[in-house]
Coordinates of N, CA and C in Angstrom, one line a residue:
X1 N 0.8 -1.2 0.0 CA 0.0 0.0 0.0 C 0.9 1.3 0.0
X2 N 2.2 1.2 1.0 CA 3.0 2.7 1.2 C 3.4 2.5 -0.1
X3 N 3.9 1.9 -1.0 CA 4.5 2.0 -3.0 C 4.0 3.0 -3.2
X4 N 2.3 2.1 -3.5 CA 1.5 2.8 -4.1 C 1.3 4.0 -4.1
X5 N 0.8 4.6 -3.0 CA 0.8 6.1 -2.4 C 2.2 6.7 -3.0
X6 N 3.5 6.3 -2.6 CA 4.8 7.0 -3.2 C 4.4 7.5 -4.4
X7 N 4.2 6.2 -4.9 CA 3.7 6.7 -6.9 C 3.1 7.2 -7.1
X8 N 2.0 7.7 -6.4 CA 1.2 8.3 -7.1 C 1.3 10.0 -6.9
X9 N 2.5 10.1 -5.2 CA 2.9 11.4 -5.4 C 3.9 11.6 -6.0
X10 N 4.6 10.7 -6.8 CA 5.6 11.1 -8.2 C 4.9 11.3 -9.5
X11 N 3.8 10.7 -10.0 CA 2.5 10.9 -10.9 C 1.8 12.4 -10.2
X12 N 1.8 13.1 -9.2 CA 1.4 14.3 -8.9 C 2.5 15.2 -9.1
X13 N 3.4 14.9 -8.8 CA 4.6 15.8 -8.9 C 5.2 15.7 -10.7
X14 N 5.1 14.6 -11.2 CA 5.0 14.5 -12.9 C 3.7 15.3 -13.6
X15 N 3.0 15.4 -13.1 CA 1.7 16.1 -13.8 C 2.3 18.0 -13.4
X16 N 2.5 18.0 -12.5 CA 3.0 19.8 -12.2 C 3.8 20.1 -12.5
X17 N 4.9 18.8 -13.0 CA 6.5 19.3 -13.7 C 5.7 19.5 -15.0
X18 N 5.2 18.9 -15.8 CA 4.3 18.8 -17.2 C 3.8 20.3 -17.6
X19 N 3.1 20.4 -16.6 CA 2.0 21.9 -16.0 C 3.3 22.7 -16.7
X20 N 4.4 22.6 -15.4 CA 5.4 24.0 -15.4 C 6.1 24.5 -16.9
X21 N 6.5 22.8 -17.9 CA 7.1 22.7 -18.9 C 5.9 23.7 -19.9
X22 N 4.6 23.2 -20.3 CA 3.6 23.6 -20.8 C 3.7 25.0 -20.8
X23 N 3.7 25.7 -19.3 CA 3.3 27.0 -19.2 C 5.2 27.9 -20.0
X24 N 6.2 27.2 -19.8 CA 7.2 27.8 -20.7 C 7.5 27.8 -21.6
X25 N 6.9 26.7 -22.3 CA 7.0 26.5 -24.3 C 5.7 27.6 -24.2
X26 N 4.6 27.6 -23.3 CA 3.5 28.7 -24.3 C 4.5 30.3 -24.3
X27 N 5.0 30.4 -23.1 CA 5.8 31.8 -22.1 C 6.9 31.7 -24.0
X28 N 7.6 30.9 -24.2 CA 8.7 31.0 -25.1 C 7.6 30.7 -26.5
X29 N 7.1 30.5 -27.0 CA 6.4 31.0 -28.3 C 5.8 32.6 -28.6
X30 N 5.7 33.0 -27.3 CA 5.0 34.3 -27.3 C 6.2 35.4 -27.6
X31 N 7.4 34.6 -27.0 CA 8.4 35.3 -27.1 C 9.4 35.7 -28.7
X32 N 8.8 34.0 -29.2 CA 9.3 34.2 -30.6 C 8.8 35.1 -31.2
X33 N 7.3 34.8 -31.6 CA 6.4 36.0 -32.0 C 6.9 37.3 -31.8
X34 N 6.7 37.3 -31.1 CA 7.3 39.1 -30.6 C 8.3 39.4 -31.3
X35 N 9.8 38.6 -31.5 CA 10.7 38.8 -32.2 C 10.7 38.2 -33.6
X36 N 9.4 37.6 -34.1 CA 9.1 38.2 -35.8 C 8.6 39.0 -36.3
X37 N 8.0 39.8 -35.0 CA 6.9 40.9 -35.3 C 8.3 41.9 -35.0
X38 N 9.5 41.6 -34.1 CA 10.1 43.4 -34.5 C 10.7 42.8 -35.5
X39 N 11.3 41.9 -36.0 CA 11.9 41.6 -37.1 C 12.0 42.1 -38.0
X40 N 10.4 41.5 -38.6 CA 9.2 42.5 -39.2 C 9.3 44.1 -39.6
X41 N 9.4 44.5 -38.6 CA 9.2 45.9 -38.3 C 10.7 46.5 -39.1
X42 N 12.3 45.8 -38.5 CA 13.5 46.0 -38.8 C 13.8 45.8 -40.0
X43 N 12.7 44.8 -40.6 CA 13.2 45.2 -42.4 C 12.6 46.1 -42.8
X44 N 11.0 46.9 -42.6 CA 10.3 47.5 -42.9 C 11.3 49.1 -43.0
X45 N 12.0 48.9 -41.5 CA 12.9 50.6 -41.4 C 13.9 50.0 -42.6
X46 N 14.6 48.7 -42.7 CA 15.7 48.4 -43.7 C 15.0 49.4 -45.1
X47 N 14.2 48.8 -45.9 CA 13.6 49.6 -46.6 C 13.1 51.0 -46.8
X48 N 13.1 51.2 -45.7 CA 12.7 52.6 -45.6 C 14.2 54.1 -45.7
X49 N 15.2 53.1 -45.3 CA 16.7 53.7 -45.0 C 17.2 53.5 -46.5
X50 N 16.9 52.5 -47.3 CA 17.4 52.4 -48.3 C 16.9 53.2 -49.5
X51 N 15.6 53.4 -49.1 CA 14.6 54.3 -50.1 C 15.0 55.5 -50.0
X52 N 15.6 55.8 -48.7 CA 15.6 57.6 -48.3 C 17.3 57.6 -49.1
X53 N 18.2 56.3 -49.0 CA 19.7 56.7 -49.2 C 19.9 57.1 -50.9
X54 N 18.7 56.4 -51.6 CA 18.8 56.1 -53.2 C 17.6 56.9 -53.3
X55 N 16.7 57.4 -53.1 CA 15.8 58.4 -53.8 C 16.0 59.8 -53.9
X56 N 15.7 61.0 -55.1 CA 16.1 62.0 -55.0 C 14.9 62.5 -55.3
X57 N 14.8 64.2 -54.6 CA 13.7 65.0 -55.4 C 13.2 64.9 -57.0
X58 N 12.2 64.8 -57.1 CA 11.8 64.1 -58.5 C 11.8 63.0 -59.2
X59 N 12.3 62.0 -58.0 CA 12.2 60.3 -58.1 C 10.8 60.2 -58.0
X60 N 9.9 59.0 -58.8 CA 8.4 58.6 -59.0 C 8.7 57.5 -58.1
X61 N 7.6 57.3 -57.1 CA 7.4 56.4 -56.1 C 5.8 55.8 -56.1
X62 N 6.0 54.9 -55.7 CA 4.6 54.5 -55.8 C 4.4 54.0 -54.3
X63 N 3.1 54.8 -53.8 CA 2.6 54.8 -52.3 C 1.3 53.9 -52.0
X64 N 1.6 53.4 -50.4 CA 0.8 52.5 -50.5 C -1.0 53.1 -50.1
X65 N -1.9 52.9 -50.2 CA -3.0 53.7 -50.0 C -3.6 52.7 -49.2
X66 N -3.0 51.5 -48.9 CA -4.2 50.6 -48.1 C -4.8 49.1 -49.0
X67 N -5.3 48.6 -48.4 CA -5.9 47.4 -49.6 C -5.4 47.0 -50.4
X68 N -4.0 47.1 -50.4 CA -3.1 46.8 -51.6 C -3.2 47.8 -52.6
X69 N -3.7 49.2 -52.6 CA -4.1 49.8 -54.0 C -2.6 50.9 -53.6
X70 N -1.9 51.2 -54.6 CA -1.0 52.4 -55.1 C -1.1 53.2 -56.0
X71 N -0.2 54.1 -55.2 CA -0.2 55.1 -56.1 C 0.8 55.8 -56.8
X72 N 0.7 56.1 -57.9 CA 2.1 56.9 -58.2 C 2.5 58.1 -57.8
X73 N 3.6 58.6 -57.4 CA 4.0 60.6 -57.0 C 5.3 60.5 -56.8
X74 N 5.4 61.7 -57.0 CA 6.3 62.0 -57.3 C 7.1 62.8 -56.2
X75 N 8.4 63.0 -55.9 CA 8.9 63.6 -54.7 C 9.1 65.0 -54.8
X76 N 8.6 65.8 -54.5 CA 8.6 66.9 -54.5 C 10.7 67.5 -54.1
X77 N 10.3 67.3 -52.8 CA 11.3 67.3 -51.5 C 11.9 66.4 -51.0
X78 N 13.1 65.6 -51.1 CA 13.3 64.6 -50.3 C 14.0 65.1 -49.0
X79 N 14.1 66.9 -48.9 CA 14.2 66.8 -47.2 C 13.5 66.8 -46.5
X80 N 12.1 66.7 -46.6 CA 10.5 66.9 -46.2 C 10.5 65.5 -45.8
X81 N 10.8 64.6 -45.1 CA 10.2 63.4 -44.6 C 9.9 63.3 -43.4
X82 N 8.6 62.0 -43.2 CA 7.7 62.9 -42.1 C 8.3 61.3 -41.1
X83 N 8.5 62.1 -39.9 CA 9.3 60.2 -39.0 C 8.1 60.2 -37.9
X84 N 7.9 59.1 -37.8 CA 6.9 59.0 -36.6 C 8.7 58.3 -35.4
X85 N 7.5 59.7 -34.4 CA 8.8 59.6 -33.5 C 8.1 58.9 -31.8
X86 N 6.9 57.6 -32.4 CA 6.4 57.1 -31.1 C 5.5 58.1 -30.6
X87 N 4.7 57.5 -29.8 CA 3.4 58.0 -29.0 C 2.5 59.0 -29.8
X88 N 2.5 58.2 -31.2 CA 1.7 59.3 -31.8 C 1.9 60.5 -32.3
X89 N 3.1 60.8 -32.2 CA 4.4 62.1 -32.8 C 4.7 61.7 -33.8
X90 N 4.8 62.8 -34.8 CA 5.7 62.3 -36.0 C 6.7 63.8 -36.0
X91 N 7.1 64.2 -37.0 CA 8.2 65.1 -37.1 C 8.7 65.0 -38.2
X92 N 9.1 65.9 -39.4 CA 9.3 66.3 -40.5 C 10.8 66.7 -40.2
X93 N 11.8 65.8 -41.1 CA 13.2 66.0 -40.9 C 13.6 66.0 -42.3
X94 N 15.3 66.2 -42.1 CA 15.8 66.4 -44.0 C 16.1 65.1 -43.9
X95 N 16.3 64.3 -45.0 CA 17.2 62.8 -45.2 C 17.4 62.4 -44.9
X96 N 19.1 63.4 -44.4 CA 19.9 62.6 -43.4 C 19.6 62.1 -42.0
X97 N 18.6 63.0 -41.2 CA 18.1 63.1 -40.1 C 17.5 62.2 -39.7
X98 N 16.5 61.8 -41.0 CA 15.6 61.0 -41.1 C 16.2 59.6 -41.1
X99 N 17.1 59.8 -41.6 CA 17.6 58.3 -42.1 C 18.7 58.1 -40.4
X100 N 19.2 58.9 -39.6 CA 19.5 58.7 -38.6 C 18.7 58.2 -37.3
X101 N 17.6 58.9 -37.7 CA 16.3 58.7 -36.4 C 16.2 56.9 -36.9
X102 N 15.8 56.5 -38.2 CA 15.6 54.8 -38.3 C 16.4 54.3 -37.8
X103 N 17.4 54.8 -37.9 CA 19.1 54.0 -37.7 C 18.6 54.0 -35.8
X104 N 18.3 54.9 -35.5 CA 18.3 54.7 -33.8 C 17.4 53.9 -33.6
X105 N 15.9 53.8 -34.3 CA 14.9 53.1 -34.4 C 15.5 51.5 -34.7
X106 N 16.4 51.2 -35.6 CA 16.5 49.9 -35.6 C 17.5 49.3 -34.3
X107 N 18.4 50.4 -33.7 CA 19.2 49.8 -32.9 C 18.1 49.6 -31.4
X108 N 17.2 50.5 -31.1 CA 16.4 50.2 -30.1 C 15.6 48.6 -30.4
X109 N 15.6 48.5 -31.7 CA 14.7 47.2 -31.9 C 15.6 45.6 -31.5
X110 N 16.8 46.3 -32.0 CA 18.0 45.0 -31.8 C 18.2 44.7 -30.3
X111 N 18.2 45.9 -29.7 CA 18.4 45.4 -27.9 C 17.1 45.0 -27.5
X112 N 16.6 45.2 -28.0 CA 14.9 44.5 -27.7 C 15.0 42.9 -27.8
X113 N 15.2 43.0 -29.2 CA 15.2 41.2 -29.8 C 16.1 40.8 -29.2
X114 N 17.7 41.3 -28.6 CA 18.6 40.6 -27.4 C 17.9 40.1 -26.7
X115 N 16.9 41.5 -25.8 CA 16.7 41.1 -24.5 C 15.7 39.7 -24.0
X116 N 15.1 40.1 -25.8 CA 14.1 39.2 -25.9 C 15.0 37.5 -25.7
X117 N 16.0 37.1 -26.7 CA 15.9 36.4 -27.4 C 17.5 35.4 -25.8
X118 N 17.7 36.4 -24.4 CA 18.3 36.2 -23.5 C 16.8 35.7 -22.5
X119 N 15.7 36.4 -22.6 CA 14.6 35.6 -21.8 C 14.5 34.3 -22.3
X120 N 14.2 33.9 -23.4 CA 14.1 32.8 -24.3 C 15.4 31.7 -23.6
X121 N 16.8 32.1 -23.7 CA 17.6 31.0 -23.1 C 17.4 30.7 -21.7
X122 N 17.1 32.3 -21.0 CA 16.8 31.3 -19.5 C 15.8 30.6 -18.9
X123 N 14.6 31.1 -20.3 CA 13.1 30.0 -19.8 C 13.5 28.5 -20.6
X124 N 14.5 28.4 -21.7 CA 14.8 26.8 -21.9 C 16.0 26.5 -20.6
X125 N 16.1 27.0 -20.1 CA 17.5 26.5 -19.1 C 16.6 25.8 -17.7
X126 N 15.6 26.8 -17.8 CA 14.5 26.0 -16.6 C 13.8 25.1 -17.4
X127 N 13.2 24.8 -18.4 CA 12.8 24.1 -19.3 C 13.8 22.6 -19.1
X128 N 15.0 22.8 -19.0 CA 15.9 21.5 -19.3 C 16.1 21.5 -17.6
X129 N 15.9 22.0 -16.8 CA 16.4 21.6 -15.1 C 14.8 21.0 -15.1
X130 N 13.4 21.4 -16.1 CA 12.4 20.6 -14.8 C 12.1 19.6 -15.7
X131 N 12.5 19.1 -17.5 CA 12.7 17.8 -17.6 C 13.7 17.4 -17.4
X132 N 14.5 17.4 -16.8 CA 15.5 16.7 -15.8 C 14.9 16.2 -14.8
X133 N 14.3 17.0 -13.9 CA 13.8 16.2 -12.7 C 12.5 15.4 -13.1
X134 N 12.1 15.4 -14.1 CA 10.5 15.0 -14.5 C 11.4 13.4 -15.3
X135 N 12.2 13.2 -15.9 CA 13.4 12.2 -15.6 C 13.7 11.5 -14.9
X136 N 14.1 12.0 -13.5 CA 14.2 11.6 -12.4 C 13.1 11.0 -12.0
X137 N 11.9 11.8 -11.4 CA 10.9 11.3 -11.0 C 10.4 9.7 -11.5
X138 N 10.5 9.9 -13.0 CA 9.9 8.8 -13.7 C 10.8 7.6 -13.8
X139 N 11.9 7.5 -13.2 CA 12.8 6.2 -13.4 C 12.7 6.4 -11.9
X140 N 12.5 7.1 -11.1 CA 12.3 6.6 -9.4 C 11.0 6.0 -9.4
X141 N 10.0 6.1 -10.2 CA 8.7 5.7 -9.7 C 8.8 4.5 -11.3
X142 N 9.5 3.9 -11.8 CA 9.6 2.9 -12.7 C 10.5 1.8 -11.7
X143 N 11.4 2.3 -11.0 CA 12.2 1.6 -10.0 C 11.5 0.8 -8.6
X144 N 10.2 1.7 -8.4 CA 9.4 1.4 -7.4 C 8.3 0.6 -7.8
X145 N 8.3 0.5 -8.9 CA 7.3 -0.9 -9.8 C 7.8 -2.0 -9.8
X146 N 9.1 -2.1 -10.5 CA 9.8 -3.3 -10.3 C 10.3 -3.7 -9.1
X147 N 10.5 -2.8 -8.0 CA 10.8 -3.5 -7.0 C 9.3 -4.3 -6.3
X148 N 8.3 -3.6 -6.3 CA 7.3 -4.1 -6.3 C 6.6 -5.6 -7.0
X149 N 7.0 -5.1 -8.3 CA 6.7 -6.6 -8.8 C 7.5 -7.5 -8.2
X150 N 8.5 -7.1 -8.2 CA 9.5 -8.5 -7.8 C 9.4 -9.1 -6.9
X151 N 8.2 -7.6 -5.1 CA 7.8 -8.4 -4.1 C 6.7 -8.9 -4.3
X152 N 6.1 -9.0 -5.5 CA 4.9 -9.9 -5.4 C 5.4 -11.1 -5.9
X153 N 6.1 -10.8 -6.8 CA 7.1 -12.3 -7.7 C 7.4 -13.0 -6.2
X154 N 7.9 -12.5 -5.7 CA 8.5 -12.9 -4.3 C 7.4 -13.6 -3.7
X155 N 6.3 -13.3 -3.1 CA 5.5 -13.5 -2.4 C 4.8 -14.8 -3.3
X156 N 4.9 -14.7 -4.4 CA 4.2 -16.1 -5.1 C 5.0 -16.8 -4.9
X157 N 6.2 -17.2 -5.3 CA 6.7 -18.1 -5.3 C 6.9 -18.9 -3.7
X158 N 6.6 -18.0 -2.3 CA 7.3 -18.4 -1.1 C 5.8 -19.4 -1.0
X159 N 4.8 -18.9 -1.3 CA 3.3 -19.7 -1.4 C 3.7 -21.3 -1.7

C-alpha cells in the first residue's frame, strides 16, 4: 500500500512538472512571436533607410493607400520626410536626419530582440532543469514498480 501512495505522489509531482514545462514552451512561443513581429518591423525601417539613401527630389514612387491599391507621385522634396517619433508624434526631418532617427529606431529594436531572445535562453534552461527532474521522478517511480513486482514475484513463489 506505502508504494502505491509514493507513486502516485511522483505521478502528482510529474503532472505539475508537465503543468510548469507547458506553461514555458507557451511563455517561449509568445516570445518568438514578438521577435518576428520586430523583425518585421526592422526590415520595414531596412527599406525605408534604403529608399531615403537612393531616392532623390523628382524620383516617381509608388505609395501605398491601403488594400493593396498604389499610387504613383512624385517627390517633390526629399528633405521633407515625415518620421513617426512614437506616442503618436511624428516630425518632419531632411534625409539625413531622417535616415539617422531609423538607424536609432533599428538599434532600439536590436536590444529588444537581445533582450528578448536572453529571456528565451533562461526559460529553456529552466525548461531543461524541470525535464531533468521529470526524468528523475519517472525512473524513481519505474524503480518502485519493479521493486514491487519482484515483491509480489517474491510472495508467489514463497506460497
Amino acid at each position: 500500500m506505502m508504494g502505491g501512495g509514493a507513486s502516485g505522489g511522483g505521478g502528482q509531482q510529474l503532472q505539475q512538472l508537465q503543468q510548469q514545462l507547458e506553461a514555458l514552451d507557451s511563455e517561449i512561443a509568445e516570445l518568438n512571436e514578438e521577435i518576428a513581429e520586430l523583425t518585421t518591423e526592422r526590415s520595414e525601417i531596412d527599406e525605408a533607410i534604403e529608399a531615403l539613401e537612393t531616392l532623390d527630389s523628382g524620383s516617381t514612387v509608388q505609395v501605398p493607400l491601403g488594400g493593396d491599391a498604389y499610387l504613383r507621385a512624385e517627390i517633390q522634396d526629399i528633405d521633407e520626410v515625415i518620421v513617426s517619433l512614437g506616442g503618436g508624434y511624428a516630425a518632419e526631418q531632411d534625409q539625413d536626419t531622417a535616415v539617422d532617427s531609423l538607424n536609432l529606431k533599428q538599434e532600439a529594436i536590436d536590444e529588444e530582440i537581445d533582450e528578448l531572445e536572453s529571456e528565451i535562453d533562461e526559460l529553456e534552461e529552466e525548461a531543461d532543469t524541470l525535464e531533468e527532474q521529470a526524468q528523475a521522478i519517472q525512473q524513481r517511480m519505474q524503480q518502485q514498480q519493479m521493486q514491487q513486482m519482484q515483491a509480489m514475484q517474491g510472495e508467489e513463489d514463497s506460497e
